[in-house]
Amino acid sequence: MNLKPETLSTIEKIIPRYPQKRSALMMVLHEIQADQGHISDEAMEWVATKLEIQPINVLEVVTFFPSYRRQKLGRCWVRVCRTLSCGLMGAYTTGEVLEKELGCKMGHTTEDGSLTLEWSECLAACGTGPVALVDEDLFENMTPDKLGPVIAEIKKRAAGGVPTPTKG
Amino acid sequence: MPVSETKLLMKYADEPGYTPGIESYLAVGGYEMLKKAVGMKPEDIRGEVKASGLRGRGGAGFPCGVKWDLVDRKSGKPIYLICNCDESEPGTFKDRQLVHKDPHQLIEGMMISAFANDVKFAVIYIREEMPKGAKILDAAIDEARARGFVGSNICGTGFSCELIVHRGAGAYICGEETGLIESLEGKRAYPRIKPPYFPAVLGLYNCPTIVNNVETLCNVVHILRMGAAEYCKIGRPNNTGTRLWCVSGHVQRPGYYEVAGITMGQLLYDLCGGPLPGRSFKAIVPGGGSMKILRYDEKFKGKKPDGAAYEYGVDDIPLDFDGVAAAGSMSGSAGMMVMDDSVDILEALANLMQFYAHESCGQCTPCREGSQWARKITARMCSSNAKPGDLDTLYDMAGNIGGRTVCPMGFSTTWPVQSYIDKFRDEIEAKARDNRCGMPREARLIQK
C-alpha cells in the first residue's frame, strides 16, 4: 500500500491524540480514503496492525459507516441531498438534471473514474435546499435554473482541473 | 407588532466583518468567561448552569445541570466531555451555523464545561458531511491553544484539558449519545442499553462521560456572563434561554432564527414571511423529521391560570419545549419543516421512511426490519400500487417499533408514521383507495 508521506505523517500525529489507540480508527480511515479513494483489504489489514486490533474490527466499521467505500470513488464526489426539506424544494428534479448533464446515473461512478454521483441523506443545510456536497464544498439553493455554474464546476473537477483533498 | 430575534449565541456571528478567527472573538470579549471560570470553584459553575435551567438543545431537552450532576465524580476514573456535533436530524442545521461562524464560542463553552467537571480530555464529534466545519474547528483549536485557552496550563492556572476534533462517517445513529461513544471507541455505532449504564457513569472507555450538544455548550458561556438569574429572564420558566430554530420548506424566508418567548405563528409569519405566494400552510413538523406532525388547521385545548379552558391553534403554540409538547409533539432539535397545500402528505411520509430505513443502525430487529417495511409500504402506496389494508399494517407495525429497541431512535419511525396517519388518514386513504399518485413529477418527494 503506497500511502503518501504526508498521509503517513498525519496518521502518526492522529493516533497519540486518543487515550486509546483503537479510537483513532475512524480518523485513520478518513486519511486513507482521502489518499487512495477507497479502503482496500490491504488497507484494512494495515490499519489493524497499526492500531493493534484485528482486521475484522476494521471491516465492521468500514461496512457500518456509509462514508467509507470499498470501491474507488470518482475524482469528483457529488452527493445530492434528497431528504424531506430538500425534497420539498425540488431535489429530485435537481438530481435528474445532474444525471443527464453529467452523464452519470445516481449511485454510480463513471467508467473513467472521474465522477461519483449519488443521493445523500440529510446534509444539514435544510434552509437552503436543495443542496449538494461536491467534494468538500456545499452548493446551496440548487434549483434547476441555477445549476449551470455548478455543473461546470463539477465537470472541471471531474476532468482533474481541481485537486480534491478530502474523500470521506 | 412584528417580533424580532433575541440574539445571544448568534449575536456577533452574522455581523459584517465577523470571522471564525480568534481575533474577531477576542474583540467581542471572547474567552473572558473562561478566564473568569478558572478562578471560580467548579461546583459554583455547575450550580450556575443548574440554576439557569438550561435544557439540552440536541433533542430530548434534558436539563444540562442535572446531567452534569449525574456524573460519577468518585469513581477515580477520568471524566470525559464530548460535544455532539453529529447533526443529522432532517430539518436541523443550527450546529453548522455555530461551528462555521463562531467556533471559538463553542471552544470556550467546552473549556468552561471541562473545568467545571474536572475534564482533561474533550472531543468534538462532527459529521463527516461537514468537512469544512471540521477544518474550521481544527484551526480554531490551534489558535486557542496558542493563546493558552486549550491544552496545558489553561490561562496559567495549572488546569489542562486537551480538545480534539473527531469526524464521523455518515451515520445518523451517532447523534444518539451511546452510539456516538461506541463509534468514538472505534466500533460500530450500536447504541448501548440504558439504564443502567448512562454515560454519566459508564461512558467513553467505561468512564464517566458528559455528552452535550453544540448549542447547549455555547450557552454555558452566556450563563456565566449573565448569571443564572439574568439568563432565566429570557424565555419562560422551564424553557429558559434562546433557541435556534431552523425553518425549511415552504415559507418565504427559510433559515435559522434565534428566538425566545414567541409563538409558532410569529416565527412562521413575522420572521419567515408566511407561506409562498398563492399557497397556504398544510402541516408543520416542529422539531426535526422524527417528531410528530401538526396539521396547520388543528386545534388544541389549553387551560388558563384561573382554570378556564380555551382553544388555540398552531399559530398560538408557544415556541419552546413545553409549548410544543402541550400540542402533542416535541420541539426536538428545533428543525421545523413546513409543508404547504401543494404537498402530498403520503409522499412526505415516504420520503422520511426512506431516510429512517437508511439510517437504522440495524442492531434491533424491530427498527431494522420495521423501518424497511415502512419504507416499502409507503413507496408502494406512492407508486399507485397500494394494497387493501396497507395503511392499517403500517400503523400497527409502527406501534411495534417504538419502545422495543435499545435506543429511542425506534420512535423516529413510529412517530411520523402514526402521526401522519392520525392527522391525515382521510387524505392517505383516498389516495390508496383510488391508487392515485400524489405530486407532479417536478415536485415529487420520492424516487419514481
PDB file of C-alpha atoms in Angstrom, chain B residues 33-34 37 40-57 61-74 79-84 105-119 122 159 177 198-201 208-224 228 231:
ATOM      1  CA  MET B  33     -15.643  33.917  30.689  1.00  0.00           C
ATOM      2  CA  LEU B  34     -13.083  31.127  30.560  1.00  0.00           C
ATOM      3  CA  ALA B  37     -14.355  30.379  35.210  1.00  0.00           C
ATOM      4  CA  MET B  40     -14.126  30.010  40.307  1.00  0.00           C
ATOM      5  CA  LYS B  41     -14.923  26.807  42.153  1.00  0.00           C
ATOM      6  CA  PRO B  42     -16.056  24.131  39.669  1.00  0.00           C
ATOM      7  CA  GLU B  43     -19.127  23.387  41.788  1.00  0.00           C
ATOM      8  CA  ASP B  44     -20.144  27.045  41.622  1.00  0.00           C
ATOM      9  CA  ILE B  45     -20.096  26.937  37.811  1.00  0.00           C
ATOM     10  CA  ARG B  46     -22.143  23.753  37.874  1.00  0.00           C
ATOM     11  CA  GLY B  47     -24.527  25.470  40.262  1.00  0.00           C
ATOM     12  CA  GLU B  48     -24.984  28.402  37.885  1.00  0.00           C
ATOM     13  CA  VAL B  49     -25.665  26.105  34.938  1.00  0.00           C
ATOM     14  CA  LYS B  50     -28.180  24.149  37.005  1.00  0.00           C
ATOM     15  CA  ALA B  51     -29.883  27.303  38.253  1.00  0.00           C
ATOM     16  CA  SER B  52     -30.093  28.638  34.705  1.00  0.00           C
ATOM     17  CA  GLY B  53     -32.479  25.810  33.819  1.00  0.00           C
ATOM     18  CA  LEU B  54     -30.595  25.260  30.548  1.00  0.00           C
ATOM     19  CA  ARG B  55     -32.161  22.321  28.751  1.00  0.00           C
ATOM     20  CA  GLY B  56     -30.182  20.262  26.255  1.00  0.00           C
ATOM     21  CA  ARG B  57     -30.620  21.550  22.732  1.00  0.00           C
ATOM     22  CA  GLY B  61     -34.406  18.693  26.298  1.00  0.00           C
ATOM     23  CA  PHE B  62     -32.920  17.078  29.412  1.00  0.00           C
ATOM     24  CA  PRO B  63     -31.673  19.735  31.867  1.00  0.00           C
ATOM     25  CA  CYS B  64     -27.938  20.235  31.358  1.00  0.00           C
ATOM     26  CA  GLY B  65     -27.183  20.951  35.016  1.00  0.00           C
ATOM     27  CA  VAL B  66     -28.950  17.763  36.106  1.00  0.00           C
ATOM     28  CA  LYS B  67     -26.967  15.798  33.502  1.00  0.00           C
ATOM     29  CA  TRP B  68     -23.756  17.189  34.970  1.00  0.00           C
ATOM     30  CA  ASP B  69     -24.971  16.302  38.470  1.00  0.00           C
ATOM     31  CA  LEU B  70     -25.316  12.671  37.452  1.00  0.00           C
ATOM     32  CA  VAL B  71     -21.605  12.405  36.664  1.00  0.00           C
ATOM     33  CA  ASP B  72     -19.848   9.914  38.881  1.00  0.00           C
ATOM     34  CA  ARG B  73     -17.106  12.045  40.446  1.00  0.00           C
ATOM     35  CA  LYS B  74     -15.992   9.491  42.997  1.00  0.00           C
ATOM     36  CA  ILE B  79     -14.171  12.197  33.220  1.00  0.00           C
ATOM     37  CA  TYR B  80     -14.678  12.897  29.511  1.00  0.00           C
ATOM     38  CA  LEU B  81     -16.607  15.612  27.710  1.00  0.00           C
ATOM     39  CA  ILE B  82     -17.994  15.055  24.218  1.00  0.00           C
ATOM     40  CA  CYS B  83     -19.617  17.709  22.080  1.00  0.00           C
ATOM     41  CA  ASN B  84     -22.225  16.084  19.891  1.00  0.00           C
ATOM     42  CA  GLN B 105     -17.746  30.335  21.286  1.00  0.00           C
ATOM     43  CA  LEU B 106     -18.100  26.553  21.272  1.00  0.00           C
ATOM     44  CA  ILE B 107     -14.491  26.020  22.321  1.00  0.00           C
ATOM     45  CA  GLU B 108     -14.873  28.466  25.204  1.00  0.00           C
ATOM     46  CA  GLY B 109     -18.129  26.799  26.281  1.00  0.00           C
ATOM     47  CA  MET B 110     -16.410  23.423  26.187  1.00  0.00           C
ATOM     48  CA  MET B 111     -13.394  24.555  28.159  1.00  0.00           C
ATOM     49  CA  ILE B 112     -15.611  26.133  30.839  1.00  0.00           C
ATOM     50  CA  SER B 113     -17.650  22.935  30.980  1.00  0.00           C
ATOM     51  CA  ALA B 114     -14.453  20.886  31.139  1.00  0.00           C
ATOM     52  CA  PHE B 115     -13.135  22.944  34.055  1.00  0.00           C
ATOM     53  CA  ALA B 116     -16.484  22.720  35.845  1.00  0.00           C
ATOM     54  CA  ASN B 117     -16.465  18.946  35.558  1.00  0.00           C
ATOM     55  CA  ASP B 118     -12.768  18.179  36.012  1.00  0.00           C
ATOM     56  CA  VAL B 119     -12.417  17.007  32.419  1.00  0.00           C
ATOM     57  CA  ALA B 122     -12.685  16.595  25.389  1.00  0.00           C
ATOM     58  CA  PHE B 159      -5.711  23.392  34.654  1.00  0.00           C
ATOM     59  CA  GLU B 177     -25.009   9.554  22.678  1.00  0.00           C
ATOM     60  CA  PHE B 198     -25.856   6.077  31.445  1.00  0.00           C
ATOM     61  CA  PRO B 199     -22.774   7.787  30.029  1.00  0.00           C
ATOM     62  CA  ALA B 200     -22.546   9.922  33.171  1.00  0.00           C
ATOM     63  CA  VAL B 201     -21.465   6.775  34.988  1.00  0.00           C
ATOM     64  CA  PRO B 208     -17.940   8.936  33.411  1.00  0.00           C
ATOM     65  CA  THR B 209     -18.754  10.954  30.286  1.00  0.00           C
ATOM     66  CA  ILE B 210     -20.774  14.057  29.501  1.00  0.00           C
ATOM     67  CA  VAL B 211     -22.298  14.325  26.039  1.00  0.00           C
ATOM     68  CA  ASN B 212     -23.761  17.738  25.217  1.00  0.00           C
ATOM     69  CA  ASN B 213     -24.995  19.344  22.015  1.00  0.00           C
ATOM     70  CA  VAL B 214     -23.142  22.240  20.336  1.00  0.00           C
ATOM     71  CA  GLU B 215     -25.836  24.796  21.144  1.00  0.00           C
ATOM     72  CA  THR B 216     -26.020  23.635  24.769  1.00  0.00           C
ATOM     73  CA  LEU B 217     -22.284  24.096  25.289  1.00  0.00           C
ATOM     74  CA  CYS B 218     -22.315  27.521  23.615  1.00  0.00           C
ATOM     75  CA  ASN B 219     -24.990  28.620  26.090  1.00  0.00           C
ATOM     76  CA  VAL B 220     -22.680  27.901  29.015  1.00  0.00           C
ATOM     77  CA  VAL B 221     -20.578  30.951  28.086  1.00  0.00           C
ATOM     78  CA  HIS B 222     -23.609  33.219  28.278  1.00  0.00           C
ATOM     79  CA  ILE B 223     -24.922  31.734  31.507  1.00  0.00           C
ATOM     80  CA  LEU B 224     -21.616  32.580  33.139  1.00  0.00           C
ATOM     81  CA  ALA B 228     -28.215  32.331  36.090  1.00  0.00           C
ATOM     82  CA  TYR B 231     -30.353  34.216  31.983  1.00  0.00           C
TER      83      TYR B 231
END
